[in-house]
Amino acid sequence: MGCEILELMAEGLNIEEKNMLSKLVTDKDSDCIFRLNHYPPCPESRLNNNDNGGENVIGFGEHTDPQIISLLRSNNTSGFQICLKDKSWISVPSDHNSFFVNVGDSLQVMTNGRFKSVRHRVLTNGFKSRLSMIYFCGPSLSEKIAPLLCLIKGNERLLYREFTWFEYKKSAYATRLSDNRLGHFETNNDS
């Protein structure tokens, strides 16, 4: 499914090589990860009355996913939120029959910002457990991540410098979850 989505994205970007993005996650050395998250009910969340069953108690703090894309599926318990441009948070309705696709930092770099990494978080629920399954589609550690030159038009400025997936992961682990982990690789912030 991840490969099909990446191939559709490549088509939407008018990339001639249909599998340019998907081949990064089918490589035998790709760094794809499957994770299960369990958020038990949180009684403190029952204090106020909101969509989540009470006060906003963070289950997993705000962040962007570093990989190319991530595929998320959860049970019918609410809690997943995304951050809008104005910095407000909006709840994504839970649907155990659907997958949610998050653009990751790597895809943001490869598309030179055409696709934006999705800042998100999870709030706990005061009454029900939340279970989510995420498949993170990541390239091999030695893969070079950089804006795809086939997408750069005219005098368009490259927003990011080239780095390997290993370099990005090493840098990301040295920062806080909520930090802009791409900042170190922006061309206007060479350090």
PDB file of C-alpha atoms in Angstrom:
ATOM      1  CA  MET A   1       0.000   0.000   0.000  1.00  0.00           C
ATOM      2  CA  GLY A   2       2.821   2.403   0.851  1.00  0.00           C
ATOM      3  CA  CYS A   3       4.437   1.783  -2.529  1.00  0.00           C
ATOM      4  CA  GLU A   4       1.174   2.384  -4.355  1.00  0.00           C
ATOM      5  CA  ILE A   5       0.677   5.666  -2.499  1.00  0.00           C
ATOM      6  CA  LEU A   6       4.245   6.767  -3.251  1.00  0.00           C
ATOM      7  CA  GLU A   7       3.791   5.899  -6.922  1.00  0.00           C
ATOM      8  CA  LEU A   8       0.573   7.946  -7.044  1.00  0.00           C
ATOM      9  CA  MET A   9       2.392  10.838  -5.388  1.00  0.00           C
ATOM     10  CA  ALA A  10       5.188  10.569  -7.979  1.00  0.00           C
ATOM     11  CA  GLU A  11       2.569  10.626 -10.722  1.00  0.00           C
ATOM     12  CA  GLY A  12       0.932  13.687  -9.170  1.00  0.00           C
ATOM     13  CA  LEU A  13       4.316  15.424  -9.128  1.00  0.00           C
ATOM     14  CA  ASN A  14       4.824  14.522 -12.812  1.00  0.00           C
ATOM     15  CA  ILE A  15       7.919  12.461 -12.037  1.00  0.00           C
ATOM     16  CA  GLU A  16       8.662  10.322 -15.090  1.00  0.00           C
ATOM     17  CA  GLU A  17      10.185   7.430 -13.152  1.00  0.00           C
ATOM     18  CA  LYS A  18       7.017   6.060 -11.513  1.00  0.00           C
ATOM     19  CA  ASN A  19       8.895   4.129  -8.814  1.00  0.00           C
ATOM     20  CA  MET A  20      11.410   6.861  -7.910  1.00  0.00           C
ATOM     21  CA  LEU A  21       9.938   7.183  -4.402  1.00  0.00           C
ATOM     22  CA  SER A  22       8.612   3.655  -3.863  1.00  0.00           C
ATOM     23  CA  LYS A  23      11.941   1.983  -4.672  1.00  0.00           C
ATOM     24  CA  LEU A  24      13.398   3.689  -1.593  1.00  0.00           C
ATOM     25  CA  VAL A  25      11.185   1.605   0.689  1.00  0.00           C
ATOM     26  CA  THR A  26      11.408  -1.674  -1.234  1.00  0.00           C
ATOM     27  CA  ASP A  27      15.204  -1.790  -1.114  1.00  0.00           C
ATOM     28  CA  LYS A  28      16.390  -4.806   0.885  1.00  0.00           C
ATOM     29  CA  ASP A  29      18.175  -2.430   3.278  1.00  0.00           C
ATOM     30  CA  SER A  30      15.257  -0.030   3.733  1.00  0.00           C
ATOM     31  CA  ASP A  31      14.652   1.219   7.263  1.00  0.00           C
ATOM     32  CA  CYS A  32      10.914   0.568   7.452  1.00  0.00           C
ATOM     33  CA  ILE A  33       9.460   0.081  10.921  1.00  0.00           C
ATOM     34  CA  PHE A  34       6.134  -1.231  12.227  1.00  0.00           C
ATOM     35  CA  ARG A  35       5.053   0.060  15.633  1.00  0.00           C
ATOM     36  CA  LEU A  36       2.096  -0.545  17.917  1.00  0.00           C
ATOM     37  CA  ASN A  37       1.091   2.160  20.396  1.00  0.00           C
ATOM     38  CA  HIS A  38      -1.278   1.559  23.291  1.00  0.00           C
ATOM     39  CA  TYR A  39      -2.798   4.454  25.221  1.00  0.00           C
ATOM     40  CA  PRO A  40      -4.788   3.238  28.241  1.00  0.00           C
ATOM     41  CA  PRO A  41      -7.722   5.330  29.479  1.00  0.00           C
ATOM     42  CA  CYS A  42      -6.525   8.308  31.500  1.00  0.00           C
ATOM     43  CA  PRO A  43      -8.834   9.293  34.394  1.00  0.00           C
ATOM     44  CA  GLU A  44      -7.351  12.825  34.440  1.00  0.00           C
ATOM     45  CA  SER A  45      -8.824  13.296  30.960  1.00  0.00           C
ATOM     46  CA  ARG A  46     -12.336  13.102  32.415  1.00  0.00           C
ATOM     47  CA  LEU A  47     -12.091  16.424  34.272  1.00  0.00           C
ATOM     48  CA  ASN A  48     -13.398  18.587  31.414  1.00  0.00           C
ATOM     49  CA  ASN A  49     -15.780  17.776  28.606  1.00  0.00           C
ATOM     50  CA  ASN A  50     -14.274  17.700  25.108  1.00  0.00           C
ATOM     51  CA  ASP A  51     -14.030  15.363  22.105  1.00  0.00           C
ATOM     52  CA  ASN A  52     -11.507  13.214  23.905  1.00  0.00           C
ATOM     53  CA  GLY A  53     -13.509  12.690  27.071  1.00  0.00           C
ATOM     54  CA  GLY A  54     -11.962  15.514  29.058  1.00  0.00           C
ATOM     55  CA  GLU A  55      -8.916  17.675  29.512  1.00  0.00           C
ATOM     56  CA  ASN A  56      -6.143  17.505  26.920  1.00  0.00           C
ATOM     57  CA  VAL A  57      -3.699  15.011  28.420  1.00  0.00           C
ATOM     58  CA  ILE A  58      -0.897  14.250  25.993  1.00  0.00           C
ATOM     59  CA  GLY A  59      -0.438  10.577  25.156  1.00  0.00           C
ATOM     60  CA  PHE A  60       2.325  11.155  22.584  1.00  0.00           C
ATOM     61  CA  GLY A  61       3.795  14.621  22.161  1.00  0.00           C
ATOM     62  CA  GLU A  62       3.735  16.770  19.050  1.00  0.00           C
ATOM     63  CA  HIS A  63       6.176  15.812  16.325  1.00  0.00           C
ATOM     64  CA  THR A  64       6.627  15.088  12.645  1.00  0.00           C
ATOM     65  CA  ASP A  65       7.581  11.668  11.359  1.00  0.00           C
ATOM     66  CA  PRO A  66      11.085  11.615   9.910  1.00  0.00           C
ATOM     67  CA  GLN A  67      10.482   8.886   7.320  1.00  0.00           C
ATOM     68  CA  ILE A  68       9.100   9.283   3.781  1.00  0.00           C
ATOM     69  CA  ILE A  69       5.496   8.484   4.712  1.00  0.00           C
ATOM     70  CA  SER A  70       3.787   6.730   7.585  1.00  0.00           C
ATOM     71  CA  LEU A  71       0.606   4.688   7.378  1.00  0.00           C
ATOM     72  CA  LEU A  72      -1.568   4.818  10.486  1.00  0.00           C
ATOM     73  CA  ARG A  73      -4.566   2.754  11.489  1.00  0.00           C
ATOM     74  CA  SER A  74      -6.252   2.790  14.881  1.00  0.00           C
ATOM     75  CA  ASN A  75      -9.253   1.491  16.747  1.00  0.00           C
ATOM     76  CA  ASN A  76     -12.369   3.655  17.077  1.00  0.00           C
ATOM     77  CA  THR A  77     -10.961   5.743  19.936  1.00  0.00           C
ATOM     78  CA  SER A  78     -10.319   9.400  19.228  1.00  0.00           C
ATOM     79  CA  GLY A  79      -7.112  11.210  20.132  1.00  0.00           C
ATOM     80  CA  PHE A  80      -5.119  11.721  16.933  1.00  0.00           C
ATOM     81  CA  GLN A  81      -4.690  15.413  16.125  1.00  0.00           C
ATOM     82  CA  ILE A  82      -2.888  17.391  13.428  1.00  0.00           C
ATOM     83  CA  CYS A  83      -1.542  20.916  13.648  1.00  0.00           C
ATOM     84  CA  LEU A  84      -2.865  23.478  11.176  1.00  0.00           C
ATOM     85  CA  LYS A  85      -0.888  26.362   9.645  1.00  0.00           C
ATOM     86  CA  ASP A  86      -2.248  28.746  12.302  1.00  0.00           C
ATOM     87  CA  LYS A  87      -0.779  26.436  15.012  1.00  0.00           C
ATOM     88  CA  SER A  88      -4.219  25.279  16.186  1.00  0.00           C
ATOM     89  CA  TRP A  89      -4.905  21.578  16.675  1.00  0.00           C
ATOM     90  CA  ILE A  90      -7.742  19.689  15.026  1.00  0.00           C
ATOM     91  CA  SER A  91      -8.934  16.184  15.881  1.00  0.00           C
ATOM     92  CA  VAL A  92      -8.931  13.609  13.119  1.00  0.00           C
ATOM     93  CA  PRO A  93     -12.085  11.486  13.409  1.00  0.00           C
ATOM     94  CA  SER A  94     -11.185   7.907  14.303  1.00  0.00           C
ATOM     95  CA  ASP A  95     -12.162   5.240  11.811  1.00  0.00           C
ATOM     96  CA  HIS A  96     -10.906   1.689  12.258  1.00  0.00           C
ATOM     97  CA  ASN A  97     -11.727   0.998   8.583  1.00  0.00           C
ATOM     98  CA  SER A  98      -9.375   3.674   7.229  1.00  0.00           C
ATOM     99  CA  PHE A  99      -5.677   4.310   6.961  1.00  0.00           C
ATOM    100  CA  PHE A 100      -4.254   7.760   7.539  1.00  0.00           C
ATOM    101  CA  VAL A 101      -1.174   8.733   5.533  1.00  0.00           C
ATOM    102  CA  ASN A 102       1.278  11.209   7.010  1.00  0.00           C
ATOM    103  CA  VAL A 103       3.901  12.883   4.864  1.00  0.00           C
ATOM    104  CA  GLY A 104       7.249  12.610   6.608  1.00  0.00           C
ATOM    105  CA  ASP A 105      10.231  14.930   6.789  1.00  0.00           C
ATOM    106  CA  SER A 106      12.142  12.974   4.132  1.00  0.00           C
ATOM    107  CA  LEU A 107       9.382  13.418   1.558  1.00  0.00           C
ATOM    108  CA  GLN A 108       9.181  17.114   2.406  1.00  0.00           C
ATOM    109  CA  VAL A 109      12.885  17.401   1.564  1.00  0.00           C
ATOM    110  CA  MET A 110      12.662  15.297  -1.609  1.00  0.00           C
ATOM    111  CA  THR A 111       9.767  17.409  -2.911  1.00  0.00           C
ATOM    112  CA  ASN A 112      11.551  20.635  -1.889  1.00  0.00           C
ATOM    113  CA  GLY A 113       8.599  21.540   0.322  1.00  0.00           C
ATOM    114  CA  ARG A 114       5.807  20.732  -2.147  1.00  0.00           C
ATOM    115  CA  PHE A 115       4.543  18.128   0.318  1.00  0.00           C
ATOM    116  CA  LYS A 116       4.729  19.215   3.947  1.00  0.00           C
ATOM    117  CA  SER A 117       5.506  16.959   6.849  1.00  0.00           C
ATOM    118  CA  VAL A 118       2.481  16.673   9.135  1.00  0.00           C
ATOM    119  CA  ARG A 119       2.948  17.826  12.747  1.00  0.00           C
ATOM    120  CA  HIS A 120       0.723  15.641  14.920  1.00  0.00           C
ATOM    121  CA  ARG A 121       0.152  14.364  18.439  1.00  0.00           C
ATOM    122  CA  VAL A 122      -2.069  11.972  20.357  1.00  0.00           C
ATOM    123  CA  LEU A 123      -4.291  12.884  23.291  1.00  0.00           C
ATOM    124  CA  THR A 124      -5.430  10.307  25.791  1.00  0.00           C
ATOM    125  CA  ASN A 125      -9.063   9.374  26.201  1.00  0.00           C
ATOM    126  CA  GLY A 126     -10.699   9.416  29.603  1.00  0.00           C
ATOM    127  CA  PHE A 127     -12.864   6.346  29.017  1.00  0.00           C
ATOM    128  CA  LYS A 128     -11.427   4.045  26.338  1.00  0.00           C
ATOM    129  CA  SER A 129      -8.049   2.654  25.355  1.00  0.00           C
ATOM    130  CA  ARG A 130      -6.566   3.755  22.069  1.00  0.00           C
ATOM    131  CA  LEU A 131      -4.542   1.336  19.976  1.00  0.00           C
ATOM    132  CA  SER A 132      -2.726   2.460  16.857  1.00  0.00           C
ATOM    133  CA  MET A 133      -0.583   0.650  14.318  1.00  0.00           C
ATOM    134  CA  ILE A 134       1.896   2.632  12.251  1.00  0.00           C
ATOM    135  CA  TYR A 135       4.075   1.519   9.364  1.00  0.00           C
ATOM    136  CA  PHE A 136       6.898   3.972   8.817  1.00  0.00           C
ATOM    137  CA  CYS A 137       8.287   3.837   5.265  1.00  0.00           C
ATOM    138  CA  GLY A 138      11.952   4.745   5.532  1.00  0.00           C
ATOM    139  CA  PRO A 139      14.899   4.484   3.133  1.00  0.00           C
ATOM    140  CA  SER A 140      18.160   2.623   3.763  1.00  0.00           C
ATOM    141  CA  LEU A 141      20.601   4.266   6.166  1.00  0.00           C
ATOM    142  CA  SER A 142      23.011   5.098   3.334  1.00  0.00           C
ATOM    143  CA  GLU A 143      20.319   6.658   1.098  1.00  0.00           C
ATOM    144  CA  LYS A 144      20.966  10.273   0.167  1.00  0.00           C
ATOM    145  CA  ILE A 145      18.013  12.540   0.893  1.00  0.00           C
ATOM    146  CA  ALA A 146      17.857  15.752  -1.138  1.00  0.00           C
ATOM    147  CA  PRO A 147      15.411  17.727  -3.264  1.00  0.00           C
ATOM    148  CA  LEU A 148      14.730  15.775  -6.453  1.00  0.00           C
ATOM    149  CA  LEU A 149      16.282  17.749  -9.295  1.00  0.00           C
ATOM    150  CA  CYS A 150      13.506  16.664 -11.666  1.00  0.00           C
ATOM    151  CA  LEU A 151      11.124  18.797  -9.546  1.00  0.00           C
ATOM    152  CA  ILE A 152      13.241  21.954  -9.498  1.00  0.00           C
ATOM    153  CA  LYS A 153      12.004  24.511 -12.015  1.00  0.00           C
ATOM    154  CA  GLY A 154      13.981  27.485 -13.350  1.00  0.00           C
ATOM    155  CA  ASN A 155      15.613  29.502 -10.590  1.00  0.00           C
ATOM    156  CA  GLU A 156      13.788  27.693  -7.795  1.00  0.00           C
ATOM    157  CA  ARG A 157      15.979  27.615  -4.689  1.00  0.00           C
ATOM    158  CA  LEU A 158      16.826  24.301  -3.028  1.00  0.00           C
ATOM    159  CA  LEU A 159      15.374  24.475   0.481  1.00  0.00           C
ATOM    160  CA  TYR A 160      17.475  21.621   1.877  1.00  0.00           C
ATOM    161  CA  ARG A 161      21.006  20.355   1.507  1.00  0.00           C
ATOM    162  CA  GLU A 162      21.766  16.705   0.807  1.00  0.00           C
ATOM    163  CA  PHE A 163      22.189  14.312   3.737  1.00  0.00           C
ATOM    164  CA  THR A 164      21.969  10.591   4.333  1.00  0.00           C
ATOM    165  CA  TRP A 165      19.130   8.939   6.206  1.00  0.00           C
ATOM    166  CA  PHE A 166      21.690   7.912   8.841  1.00  0.00           C
ATOM    167  CA  GLU A 167      22.814  11.546   9.291  1.00  0.00           C
ATOM    168  CA  TYR A 168      19.210  12.651   9.675  1.00  0.00           C
ATOM    169  CA  LYS A 169      18.403   9.980  12.250  1.00  0.00           C
ATOM    170  CA  LYS A 170      21.553  10.812  14.235  1.00  0.00           C
ATOM    171  CA  SER A 171      20.630  14.502  14.205  1.00  0.00           C
ATOM    172  CA  ALA A 172      16.984  13.805  15.084  1.00  0.00           C
ATOM    173  CA  TYR A 173      17.918  11.683  18.106  1.00  0.00           C
ATOM    174  CA  ALA A 174      19.951  14.620  19.425  1.00  0.00           C
ATOM    175  CA  THR A 175      16.882  16.896  19.489  1.00  0.00           C
ATOM    176  CA  ARG A 176      13.601  17.029  21.352  1.00  0.00           C
ATOM    177  CA  LEU A 177      10.572  15.361  19.762  1.00  0.00           C
ATOM    178  CA  SER A 178       8.795  18.678  19.155  1.00  0.00           C
ATOM    179  CA  ASP A 179      11.821  20.424  17.584  1.00  0.00           C
ATOM    180  CA  ASN A 180      12.036  21.245  13.889  1.00  0.00           C
ATOM    181  CA  ARG A 181      14.416  18.403  13.113  1.00  0.00           C
ATOM    182  CA  LEU A 182      14.815  19.546   9.501  1.00  0.00           C
ATOM    183  CA  GLY A 183      16.185  22.930  10.575  1.00  0.00           C
ATOM    184  CA  HIS A 184      19.740  21.638  10.624  1.00  0.00           C
ATOM    185  CA  PHE A 185      19.446  20.665   6.945  1.00  0.00           C
ATOM    186  CA  GLU A 186      17.774  23.801   5.596  1.00  0.00           C
ATOM    187  CA  THR A 187      19.938  25.691   3.109  1.00  0.00           C
ATOM    188  CA  ASN A 188      19.314  29.001   4.897  1.00  0.00           C
ATOM    189  CA  ASN A 189      20.555  27.412   8.136  1.00  0.00           C
ATOM    190  CA  ASP A 190      23.812  25.729   7.092  1.00  0.00           C
ATOM    191  CA  SER A 191      25.748  24.899  10.214  1.00  0.00           C
TER     192      SER A 191
END
